[in-house]
Short mmCIF file of C-alpha atoms in Angstrom, two decimals:
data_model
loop_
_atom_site.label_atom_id
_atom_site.label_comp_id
_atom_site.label_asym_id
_atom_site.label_seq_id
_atom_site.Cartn_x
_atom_site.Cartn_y
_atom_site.Cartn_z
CA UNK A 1 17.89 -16.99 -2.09
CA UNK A 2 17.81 -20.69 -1.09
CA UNK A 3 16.99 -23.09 -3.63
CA UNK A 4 14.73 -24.92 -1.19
CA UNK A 5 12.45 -23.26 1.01
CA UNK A 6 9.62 -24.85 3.33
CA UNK A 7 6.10 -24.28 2.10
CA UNK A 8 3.75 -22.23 3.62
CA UNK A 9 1.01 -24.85 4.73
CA UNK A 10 -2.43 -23.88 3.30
CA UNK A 11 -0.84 -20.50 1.17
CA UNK A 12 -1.98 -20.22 -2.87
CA UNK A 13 -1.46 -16.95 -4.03
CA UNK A 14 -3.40 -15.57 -6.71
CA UNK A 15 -0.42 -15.66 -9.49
CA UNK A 16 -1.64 -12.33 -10.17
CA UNK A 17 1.85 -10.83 -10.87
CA UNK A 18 3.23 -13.85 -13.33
CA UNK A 19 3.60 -11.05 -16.56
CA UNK A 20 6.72 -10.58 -18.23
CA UNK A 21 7.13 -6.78 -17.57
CA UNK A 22 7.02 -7.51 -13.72
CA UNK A 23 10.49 -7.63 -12.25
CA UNK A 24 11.30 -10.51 -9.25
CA UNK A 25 9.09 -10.31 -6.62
CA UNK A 26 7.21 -7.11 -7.86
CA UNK A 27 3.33 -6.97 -7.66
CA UNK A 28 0.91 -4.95 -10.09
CA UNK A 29 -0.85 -1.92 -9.37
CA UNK A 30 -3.07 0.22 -11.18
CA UNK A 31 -2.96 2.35 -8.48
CA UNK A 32 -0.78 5.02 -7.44
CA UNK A 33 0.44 4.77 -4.03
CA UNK A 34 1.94 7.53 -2.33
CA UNK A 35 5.54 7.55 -0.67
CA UNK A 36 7.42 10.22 0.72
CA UNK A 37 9.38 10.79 4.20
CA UNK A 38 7.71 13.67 5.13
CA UNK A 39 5.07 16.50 4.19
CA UNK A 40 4.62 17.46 0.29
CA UNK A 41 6.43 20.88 0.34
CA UNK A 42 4.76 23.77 -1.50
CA UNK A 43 6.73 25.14 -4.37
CA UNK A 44 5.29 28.07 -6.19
CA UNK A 45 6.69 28.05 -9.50
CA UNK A 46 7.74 31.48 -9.37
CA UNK A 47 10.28 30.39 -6.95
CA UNK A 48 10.86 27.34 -9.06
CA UNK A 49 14.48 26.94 -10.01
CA UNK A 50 16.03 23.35 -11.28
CA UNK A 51 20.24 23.91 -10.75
CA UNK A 52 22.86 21.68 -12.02
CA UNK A 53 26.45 21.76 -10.25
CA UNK A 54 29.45 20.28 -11.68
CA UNK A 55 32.43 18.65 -9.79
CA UNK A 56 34.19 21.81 -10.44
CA UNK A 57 31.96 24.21 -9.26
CA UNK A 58 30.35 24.92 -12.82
CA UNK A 59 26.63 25.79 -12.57
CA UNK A 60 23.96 26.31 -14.66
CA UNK A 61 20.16 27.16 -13.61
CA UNK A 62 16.48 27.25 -14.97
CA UNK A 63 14.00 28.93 -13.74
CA UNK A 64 10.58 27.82 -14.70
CA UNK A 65 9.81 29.24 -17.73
CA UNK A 66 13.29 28.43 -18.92
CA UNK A 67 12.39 25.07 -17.96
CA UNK A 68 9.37 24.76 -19.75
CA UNK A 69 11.41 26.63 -22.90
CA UNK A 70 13.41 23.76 -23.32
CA UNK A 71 11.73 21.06 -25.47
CA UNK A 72 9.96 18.24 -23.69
CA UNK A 73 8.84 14.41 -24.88
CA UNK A 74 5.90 12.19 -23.91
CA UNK A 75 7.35 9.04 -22.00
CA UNK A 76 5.69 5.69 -22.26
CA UNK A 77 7.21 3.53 -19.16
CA UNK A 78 7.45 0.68 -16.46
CA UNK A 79 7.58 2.12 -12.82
CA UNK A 80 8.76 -0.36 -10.37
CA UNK A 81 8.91 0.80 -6.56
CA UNK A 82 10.79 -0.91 -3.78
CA UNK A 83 7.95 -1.63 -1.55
CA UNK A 84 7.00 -4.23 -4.62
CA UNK A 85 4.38 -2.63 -6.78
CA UNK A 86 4.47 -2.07 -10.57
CA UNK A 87 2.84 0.00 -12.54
CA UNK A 88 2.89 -0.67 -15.92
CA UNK A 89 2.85 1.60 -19.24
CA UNK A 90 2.31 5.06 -17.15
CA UNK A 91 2.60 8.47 -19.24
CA UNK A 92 4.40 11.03 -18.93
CA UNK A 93 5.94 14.23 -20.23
CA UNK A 94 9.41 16.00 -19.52
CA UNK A 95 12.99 17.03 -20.78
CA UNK A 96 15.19 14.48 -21.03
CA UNK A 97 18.25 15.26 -18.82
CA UNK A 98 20.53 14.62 -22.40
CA UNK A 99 19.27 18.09 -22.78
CA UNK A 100 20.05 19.87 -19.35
CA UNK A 101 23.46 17.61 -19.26
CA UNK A 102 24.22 18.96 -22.86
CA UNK A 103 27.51 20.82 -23.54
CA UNK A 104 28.19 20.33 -19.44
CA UNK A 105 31.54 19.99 -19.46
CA UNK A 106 32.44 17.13 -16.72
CA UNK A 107 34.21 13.52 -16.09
CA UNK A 108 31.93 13.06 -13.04
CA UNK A 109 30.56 9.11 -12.59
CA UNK A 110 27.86 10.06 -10.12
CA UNK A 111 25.06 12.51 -9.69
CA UNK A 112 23.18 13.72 -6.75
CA UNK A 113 19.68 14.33 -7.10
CA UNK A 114 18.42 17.05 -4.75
CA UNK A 115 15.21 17.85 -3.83
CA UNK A 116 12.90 20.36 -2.43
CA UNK A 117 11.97 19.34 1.39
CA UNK A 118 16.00 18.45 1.58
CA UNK A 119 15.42 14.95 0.12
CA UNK A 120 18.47 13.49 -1.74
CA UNK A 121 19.38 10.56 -4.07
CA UNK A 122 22.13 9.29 -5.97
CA UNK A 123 22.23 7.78 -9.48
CA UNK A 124 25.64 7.23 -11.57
CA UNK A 125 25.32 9.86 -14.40
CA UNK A 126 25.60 6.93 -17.49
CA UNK A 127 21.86 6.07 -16.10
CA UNK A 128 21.02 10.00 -16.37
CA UNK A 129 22.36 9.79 -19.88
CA UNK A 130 21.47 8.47 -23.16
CA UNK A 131 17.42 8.60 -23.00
CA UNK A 132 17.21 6.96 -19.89
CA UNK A 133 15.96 9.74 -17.77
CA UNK A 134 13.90 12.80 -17.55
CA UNK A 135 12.55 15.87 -15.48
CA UNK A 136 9.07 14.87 -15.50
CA UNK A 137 6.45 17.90 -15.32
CA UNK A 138 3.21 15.68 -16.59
CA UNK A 139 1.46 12.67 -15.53
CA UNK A 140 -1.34 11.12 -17.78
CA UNK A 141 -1.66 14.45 -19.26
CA UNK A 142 -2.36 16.71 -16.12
CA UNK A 143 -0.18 19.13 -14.23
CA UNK A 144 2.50 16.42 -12.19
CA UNK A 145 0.26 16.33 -8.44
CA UNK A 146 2.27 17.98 -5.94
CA UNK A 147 1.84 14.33 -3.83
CA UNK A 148 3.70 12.63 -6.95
CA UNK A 149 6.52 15.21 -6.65
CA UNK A 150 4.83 18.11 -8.60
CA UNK A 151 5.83 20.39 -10.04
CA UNK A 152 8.58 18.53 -11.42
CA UNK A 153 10.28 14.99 -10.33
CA UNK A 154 13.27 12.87 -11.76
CA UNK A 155 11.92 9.55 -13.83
CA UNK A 156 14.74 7.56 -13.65
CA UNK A 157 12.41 4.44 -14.68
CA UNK A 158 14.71 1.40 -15.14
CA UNK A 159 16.07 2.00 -11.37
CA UNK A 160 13.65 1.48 -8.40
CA UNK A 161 11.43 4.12 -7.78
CA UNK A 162 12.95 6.13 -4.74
CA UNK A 163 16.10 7.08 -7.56
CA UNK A 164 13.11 9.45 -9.38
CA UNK A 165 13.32 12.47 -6.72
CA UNK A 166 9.96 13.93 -6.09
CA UNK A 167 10.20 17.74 -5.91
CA UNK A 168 13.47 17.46 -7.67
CA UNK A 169 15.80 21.38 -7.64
CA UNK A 170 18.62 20.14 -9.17
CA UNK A 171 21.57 17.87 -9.45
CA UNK A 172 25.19 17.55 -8.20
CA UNK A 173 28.06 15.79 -10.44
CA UNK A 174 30.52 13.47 -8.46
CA UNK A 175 33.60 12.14 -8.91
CA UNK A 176 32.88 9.39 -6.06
CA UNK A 177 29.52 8.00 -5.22
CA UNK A 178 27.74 8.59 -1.90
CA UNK A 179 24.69 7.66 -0.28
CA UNK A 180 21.21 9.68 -0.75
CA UNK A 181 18.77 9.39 1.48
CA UNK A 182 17.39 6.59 1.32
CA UNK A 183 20.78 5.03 0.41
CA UNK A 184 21.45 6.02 4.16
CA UNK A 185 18.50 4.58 5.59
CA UNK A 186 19.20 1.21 4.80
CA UNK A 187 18.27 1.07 0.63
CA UNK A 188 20.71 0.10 -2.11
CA UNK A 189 23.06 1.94 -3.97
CA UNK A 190 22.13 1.65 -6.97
CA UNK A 191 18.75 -0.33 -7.12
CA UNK A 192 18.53 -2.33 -9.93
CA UNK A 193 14.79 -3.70 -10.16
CA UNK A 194 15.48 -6.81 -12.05
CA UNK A 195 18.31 -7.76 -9.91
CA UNK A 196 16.48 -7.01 -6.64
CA UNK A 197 18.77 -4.45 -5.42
CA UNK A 198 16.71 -3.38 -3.06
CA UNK A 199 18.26 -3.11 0.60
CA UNK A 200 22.17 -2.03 1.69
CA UNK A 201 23.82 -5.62 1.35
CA UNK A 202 21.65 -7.41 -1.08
CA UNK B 1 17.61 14.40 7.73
CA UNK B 2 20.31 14.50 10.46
CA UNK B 3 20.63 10.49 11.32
CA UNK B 4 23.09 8.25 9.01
CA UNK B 5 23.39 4.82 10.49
CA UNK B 6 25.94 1.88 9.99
CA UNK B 7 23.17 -0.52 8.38
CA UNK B 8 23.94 -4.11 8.88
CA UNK B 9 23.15 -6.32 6.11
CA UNK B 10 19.35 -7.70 6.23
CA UNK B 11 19.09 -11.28 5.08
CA UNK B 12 16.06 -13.67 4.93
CA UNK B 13 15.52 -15.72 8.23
CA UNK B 14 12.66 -18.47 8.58
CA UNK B 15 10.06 -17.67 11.04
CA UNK B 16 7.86 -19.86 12.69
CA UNK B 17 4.44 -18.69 13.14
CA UNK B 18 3.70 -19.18 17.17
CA UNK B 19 0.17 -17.44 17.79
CA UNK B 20 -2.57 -15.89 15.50
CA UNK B 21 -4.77 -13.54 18.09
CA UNK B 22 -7.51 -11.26 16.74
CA UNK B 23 -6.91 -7.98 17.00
CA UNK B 24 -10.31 -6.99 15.71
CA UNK B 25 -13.18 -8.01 12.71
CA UNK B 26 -10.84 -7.26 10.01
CA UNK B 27 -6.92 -7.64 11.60
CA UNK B 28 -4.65 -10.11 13.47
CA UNK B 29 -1.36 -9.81 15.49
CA UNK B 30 0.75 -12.67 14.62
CA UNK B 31 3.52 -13.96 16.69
CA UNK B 32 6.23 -14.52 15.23
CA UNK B 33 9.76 -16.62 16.53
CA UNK B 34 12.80 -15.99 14.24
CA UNK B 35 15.95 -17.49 15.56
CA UNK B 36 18.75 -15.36 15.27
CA UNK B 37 16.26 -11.83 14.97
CA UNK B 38 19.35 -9.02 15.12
CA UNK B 39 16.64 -7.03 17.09
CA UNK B 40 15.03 -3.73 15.64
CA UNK B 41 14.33 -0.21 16.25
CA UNK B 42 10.70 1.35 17.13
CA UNK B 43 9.03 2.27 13.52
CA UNK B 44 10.62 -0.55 11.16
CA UNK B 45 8.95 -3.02 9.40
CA UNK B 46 10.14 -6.61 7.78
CA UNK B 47 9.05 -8.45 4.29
CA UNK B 48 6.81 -11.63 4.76
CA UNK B 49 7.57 -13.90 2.12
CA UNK B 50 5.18 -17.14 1.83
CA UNK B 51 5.60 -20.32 -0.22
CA UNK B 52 3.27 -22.65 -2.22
CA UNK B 53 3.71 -25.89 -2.54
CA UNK B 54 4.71 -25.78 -5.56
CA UNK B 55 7.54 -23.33 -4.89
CA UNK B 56 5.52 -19.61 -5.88
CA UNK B 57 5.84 -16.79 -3.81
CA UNK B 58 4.24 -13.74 -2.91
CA UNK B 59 6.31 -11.24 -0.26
CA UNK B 60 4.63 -8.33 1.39
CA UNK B 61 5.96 -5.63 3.71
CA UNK B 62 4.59 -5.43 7.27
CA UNK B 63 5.47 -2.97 10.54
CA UNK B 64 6.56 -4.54 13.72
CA UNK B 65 3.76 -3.79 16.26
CA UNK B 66 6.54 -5.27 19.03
CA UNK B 67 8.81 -3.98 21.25
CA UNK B 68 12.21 -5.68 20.55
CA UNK B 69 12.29 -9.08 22.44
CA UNK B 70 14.73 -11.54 21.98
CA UNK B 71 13.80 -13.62 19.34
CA UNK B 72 10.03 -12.98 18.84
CA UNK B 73 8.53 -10.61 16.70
CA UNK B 74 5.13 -9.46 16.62
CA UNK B 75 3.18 -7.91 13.21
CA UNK B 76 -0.59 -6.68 13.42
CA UNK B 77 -1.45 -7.54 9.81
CA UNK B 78 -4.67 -5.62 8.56
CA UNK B 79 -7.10 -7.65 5.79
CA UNK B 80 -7.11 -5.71 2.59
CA UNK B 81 -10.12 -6.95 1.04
CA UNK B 82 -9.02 -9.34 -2.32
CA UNK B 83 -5.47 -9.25 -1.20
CA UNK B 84 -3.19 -11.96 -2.22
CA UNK B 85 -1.60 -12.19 1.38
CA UNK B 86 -3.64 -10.56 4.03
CA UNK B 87 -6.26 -12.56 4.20
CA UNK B 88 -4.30 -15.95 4.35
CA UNK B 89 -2.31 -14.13 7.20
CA UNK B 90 -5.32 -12.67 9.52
CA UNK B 91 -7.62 -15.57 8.64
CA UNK B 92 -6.22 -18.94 8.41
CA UNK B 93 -1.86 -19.41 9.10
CA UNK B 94 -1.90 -22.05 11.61
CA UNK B 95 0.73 -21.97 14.77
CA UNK B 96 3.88 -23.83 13.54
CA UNK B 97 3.86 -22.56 9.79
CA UNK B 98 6.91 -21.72 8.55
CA UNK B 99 7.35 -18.11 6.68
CA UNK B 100 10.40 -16.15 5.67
CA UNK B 101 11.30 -12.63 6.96
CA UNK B 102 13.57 -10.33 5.90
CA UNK B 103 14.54 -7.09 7.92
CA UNK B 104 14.96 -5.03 9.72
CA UNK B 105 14.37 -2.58 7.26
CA UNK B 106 14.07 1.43 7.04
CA UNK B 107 16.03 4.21 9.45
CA UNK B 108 14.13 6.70 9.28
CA UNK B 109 10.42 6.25 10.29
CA UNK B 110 12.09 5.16 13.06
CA UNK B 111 12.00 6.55 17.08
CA UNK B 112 15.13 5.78 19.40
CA UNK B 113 14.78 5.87 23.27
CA UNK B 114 17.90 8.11 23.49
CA UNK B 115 15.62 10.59 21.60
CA UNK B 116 14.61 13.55 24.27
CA UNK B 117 12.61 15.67 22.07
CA UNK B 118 8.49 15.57 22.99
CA UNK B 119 7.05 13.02 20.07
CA UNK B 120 3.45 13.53 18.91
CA UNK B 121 2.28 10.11 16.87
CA UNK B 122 -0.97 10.53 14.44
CA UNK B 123 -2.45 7.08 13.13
CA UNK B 124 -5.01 6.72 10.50
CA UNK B 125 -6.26 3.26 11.19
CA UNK B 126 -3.74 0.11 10.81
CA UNK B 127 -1.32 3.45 11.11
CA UNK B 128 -1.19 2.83 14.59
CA UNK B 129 0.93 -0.54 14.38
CA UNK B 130 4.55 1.17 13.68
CA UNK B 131 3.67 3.71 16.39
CA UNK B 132 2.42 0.75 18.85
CA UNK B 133 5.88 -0.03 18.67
CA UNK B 134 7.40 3.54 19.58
CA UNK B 135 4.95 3.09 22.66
CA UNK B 136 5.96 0.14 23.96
CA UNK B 137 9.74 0.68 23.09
CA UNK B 138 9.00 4.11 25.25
CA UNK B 139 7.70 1.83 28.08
CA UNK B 140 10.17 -0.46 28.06
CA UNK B 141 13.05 1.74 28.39
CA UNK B 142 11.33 4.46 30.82
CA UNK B 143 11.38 7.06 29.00
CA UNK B 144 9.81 10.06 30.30
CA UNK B 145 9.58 12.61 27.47
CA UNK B 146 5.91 13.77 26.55
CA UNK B 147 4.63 11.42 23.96
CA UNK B 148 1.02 11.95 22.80
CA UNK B 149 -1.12 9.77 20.77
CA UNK B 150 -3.67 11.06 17.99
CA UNK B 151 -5.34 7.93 16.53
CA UNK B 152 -8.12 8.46 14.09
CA UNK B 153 -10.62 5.01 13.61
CA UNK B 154 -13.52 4.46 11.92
CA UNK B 155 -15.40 3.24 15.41
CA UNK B 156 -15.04 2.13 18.56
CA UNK B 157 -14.86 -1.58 16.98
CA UNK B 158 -11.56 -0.96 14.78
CA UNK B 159 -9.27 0.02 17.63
CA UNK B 160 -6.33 -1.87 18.16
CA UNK B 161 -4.63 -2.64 21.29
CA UNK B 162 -7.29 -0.95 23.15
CA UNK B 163 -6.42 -2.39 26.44
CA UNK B 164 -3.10 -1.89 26.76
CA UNK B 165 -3.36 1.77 25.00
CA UNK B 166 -5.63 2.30 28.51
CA UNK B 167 -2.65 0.81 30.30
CA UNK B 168 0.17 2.97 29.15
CA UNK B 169 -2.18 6.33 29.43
CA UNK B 170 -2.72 5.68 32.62
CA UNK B 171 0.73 4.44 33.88
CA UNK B 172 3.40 7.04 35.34
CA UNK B 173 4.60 9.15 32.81
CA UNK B 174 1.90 8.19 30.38
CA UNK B 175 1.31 8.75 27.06
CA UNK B 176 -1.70 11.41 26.26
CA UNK B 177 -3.99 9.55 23.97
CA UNK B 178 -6.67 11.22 21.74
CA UNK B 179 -9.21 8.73 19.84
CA UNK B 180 -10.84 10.76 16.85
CA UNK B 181 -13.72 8.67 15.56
CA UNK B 182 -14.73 9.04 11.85
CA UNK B 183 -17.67 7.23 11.66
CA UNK B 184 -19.31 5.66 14.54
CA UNK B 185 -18.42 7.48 17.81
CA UNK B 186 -19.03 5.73 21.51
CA UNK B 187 -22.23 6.06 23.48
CA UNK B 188 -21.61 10.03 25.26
CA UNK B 189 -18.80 10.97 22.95
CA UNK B 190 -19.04 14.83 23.15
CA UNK B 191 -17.96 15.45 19.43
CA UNK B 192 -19.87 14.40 15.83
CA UNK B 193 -17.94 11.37 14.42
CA UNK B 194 -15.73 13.43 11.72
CA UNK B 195 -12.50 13.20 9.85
CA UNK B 196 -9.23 14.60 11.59
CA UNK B 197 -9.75 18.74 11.27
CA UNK B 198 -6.66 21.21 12.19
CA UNK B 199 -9.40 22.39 15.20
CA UNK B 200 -8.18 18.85 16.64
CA UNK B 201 -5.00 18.99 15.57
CA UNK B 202 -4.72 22.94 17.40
CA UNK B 203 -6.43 20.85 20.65
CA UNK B 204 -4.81 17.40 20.92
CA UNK B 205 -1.91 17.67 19.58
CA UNK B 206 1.51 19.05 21.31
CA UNK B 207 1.77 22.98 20.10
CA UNK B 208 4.78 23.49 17.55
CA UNK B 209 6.35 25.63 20.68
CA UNK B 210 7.30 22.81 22.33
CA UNK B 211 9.31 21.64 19.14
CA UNK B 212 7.94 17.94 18.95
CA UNK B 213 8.52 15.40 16.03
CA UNK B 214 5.59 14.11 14.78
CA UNK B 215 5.61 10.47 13.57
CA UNK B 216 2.30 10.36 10.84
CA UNK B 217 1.39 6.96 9.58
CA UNK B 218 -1.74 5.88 7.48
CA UNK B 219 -3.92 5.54 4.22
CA UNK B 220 -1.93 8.23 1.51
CA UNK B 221 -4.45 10.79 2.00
CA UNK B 222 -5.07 10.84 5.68
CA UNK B 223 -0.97 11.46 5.54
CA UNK B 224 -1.09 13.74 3.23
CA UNK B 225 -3.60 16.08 4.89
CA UNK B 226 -2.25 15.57 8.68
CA UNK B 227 1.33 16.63 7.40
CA UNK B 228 -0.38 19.64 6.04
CA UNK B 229 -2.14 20.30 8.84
CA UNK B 230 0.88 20.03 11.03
CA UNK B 231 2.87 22.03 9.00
CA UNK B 232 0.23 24.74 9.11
CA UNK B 233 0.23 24.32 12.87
CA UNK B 234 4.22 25.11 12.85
CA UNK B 235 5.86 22.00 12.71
CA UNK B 236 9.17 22.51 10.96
CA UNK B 237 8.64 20.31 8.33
CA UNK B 238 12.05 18.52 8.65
CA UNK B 239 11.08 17.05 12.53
CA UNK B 240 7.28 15.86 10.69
CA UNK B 241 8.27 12.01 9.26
CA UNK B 242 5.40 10.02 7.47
CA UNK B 243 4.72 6.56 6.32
CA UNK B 244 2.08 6.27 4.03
CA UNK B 245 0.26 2.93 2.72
CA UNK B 246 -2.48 0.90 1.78
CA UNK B 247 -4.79 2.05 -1.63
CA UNK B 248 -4.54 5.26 -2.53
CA UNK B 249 -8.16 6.07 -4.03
CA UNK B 250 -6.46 7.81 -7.31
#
């Protein structure tokens, strides 16, 4: 950014988004909007599966109620999406992907988040790791809405929104990262919210 | 999700605002020159980034309603009521203000003339500006692939572009356009003002047969239940891309 820009003649603003949980340039919301590229796909849990791939090959799979065996933890978090809204102190519940990832045997930097409706994403595996992100099944203690990526979606919550795959079905390990999705479409990389990493290039 | 492009980088330009025109009670179409504008496909939008005087900012992403032309841009901005930027933008920017843009942005809500495949566009409202654009791309490159319009508004009053929507139904190789009103239908309008219903969607909109992508833009829930709808009709869900925005009501 320039350190001088012309003013808007006649343009206020409300200041509404001065708080210090609010990234650069990020709005709040008490909302929750809606994104996706195409139609919410039905997934009947019975058909449910979430799969996680090594570099190697290596594969391991839950089915629902495996899923749902494992033990899960209420989340307390920021969610900050691209398109410059906030949402601030949302709840959740899921399993914390320390516990899918443990004894995975791997040197992989990079994961690929896949999703159901052929959606894809990619996050480096130390942001996966170490509390930082879960499969999320609950949202302020209902049932995740199929809209919001039910029955299950990544929460990925320090990285821009569009890293926490709606609909996720499992992950990839990498030894070399690659463009998702969105990554292809024109987003960043890696999309840190407090550095504005939101576009290819910035 | 067959398309990968070679993005180039995006990088904030100033703009100079050269015409506010009302587009109707409640929305404006602002004209926009940006020297240097790279040029854009049909379905992207651009940030909007205003300064105070005293050097805060507030950005806010918008859909280009134009066609790509040289170095002018043009946005149909639609007043969300206490919005922080809307309302300066439909209501008072004067010609000559200066505002920042940043874009092109997004490659996949997007339509490209080379595309061949019969396109069937559903807008909910201020839906219809991104798919304005795939319109008057279509025109301006000839295209003569089916491309029909479904546009859901509340009345009569809250269409945009109505003119020049009659225009390009009624040039060669037209686009089929289908108003569905929700609340307030015109004098003689053989149906009850309702919401979008798959009976209309099974009547105006291309059959699944004929393979079409469907470009879906709106309010979160209108999207959510046309994409439904279409997918019940037999659109293979991959070839059915939405853009969603605006409150969500939840």
């Amino acid at each position: 950014m320039s350190d001088r820009r012309p003013a808007t003649p006649g343009f206020v603003g409300k200041r509404r988004s001065e708080h210090a949980a609010l990234p650069p340039g990020q709005y709040l919301t008490t909302d929750f909007p809606v994104l996706s590229a195409g139609p919410t796909p039905p997934i009947p849990l019975d058909k449910w599966a979430f799969s996680l791939v090594t570099e190697t090959g290596a594969a391991k799979e839950w089915s629902w109620s495996q899923f749902r065996a494992l033990p899960s933890e209420p989340i307390v978090t920021d969610i900050h999406c691209v398109t410059r809204w906030s949402k601030l102190g949302t709840h959740w519940e899921g399993v914390s992907l320390d516990t899918l990832l443990a004894g995975v045997e791997t040197s992989a930097g990079f994961a690929m988040a896949h999703s159901y409706a052929g959606y894809t994403t990619n996050v480096p595996l130390a942001d996966l790791c170490g509390g930082k992100a879960w499969i999320a099944f609950r949202f302020d203690e209902k049932d995740l809405e199929p809209e919001h990526g039910g029955p299950a979606r990544l929460l990925v919550p320090h990285l821009y929104f569009w890293k926490s795959a709606k609909w996720v079905r499992g992950l990839t390990l990498m030894g070399e990262d690659e463009p998702g999705f969105w990554e292809q479409n024109g987003y960043h990389m890696y999309g840190d919210p407090w550095k504005e990493q939101r576009y290819t290039g910035e | 999700m067959e398309r990968t492009a070679i993005h180039r980088r995006v990088e904030w330009r100033t703009a100079t605002v050269v015409e506010r025109r009302k587009e109707t009670d409640s929305a404006s179409t602002l004209e926009l020159h940006v020297a240097g504008w790279p040029g854009h496909d049909a379905g992207q939008h651009v940030d909007v980034r205003l300064t105070a005087a005293d050097g805060y900012t507030a950005v806010r992403t918008y859909s280009i309603a134009s066609a790509p032309d040289g170095d002018n841009l043009e946005l149909t901005i639609e007043l969300l009521p206490d919005g922080e930027v809307s309302p300066y933008l439909v209501e008072s920017v004067a010609p000559g203000s200066p505002v920042d843009v940043l874009g092109p942005i997004g490659g996949w809500f997007v339509w490209h003339p080379e595309q061949t495949e019969p396109i069937q566009l559903i807008a909910g409202g201020s839906g219809i500006v991104p798919l304005m654009c795939m319109l008057r791309t279509r025109a301006q490159h000839n295209v003569t692939a089916p491309f029909h319009l479904l546009y859901s508004v509340r009345g009569p009053e809250s269409i945009y572009y109505a003119d020049e929507l009659a225009r390009l139904a009624a040039a060669d190789f037209g686009a089929a356009i289908t108003f569905a009103y929700t609340r307030t239908a015109p004098p003689n309008w053989p149906a009850k003002p309702q919401r979008v219903r798959a009976e209309l969607i099974a009547t105006a909109a291309l059959p699944a047969s004929q393979h079409p992508t469907a470009y879906v833009c709106g309010p979160t829930a209108f999207v959510e239940v046309v994409a439904g709808m279409l997918t019940q009709a037999g659109y293979d869900a991959s070839r059915i891309k939405t853009e969603r925005f605006g409150p969500t009501g939840k």
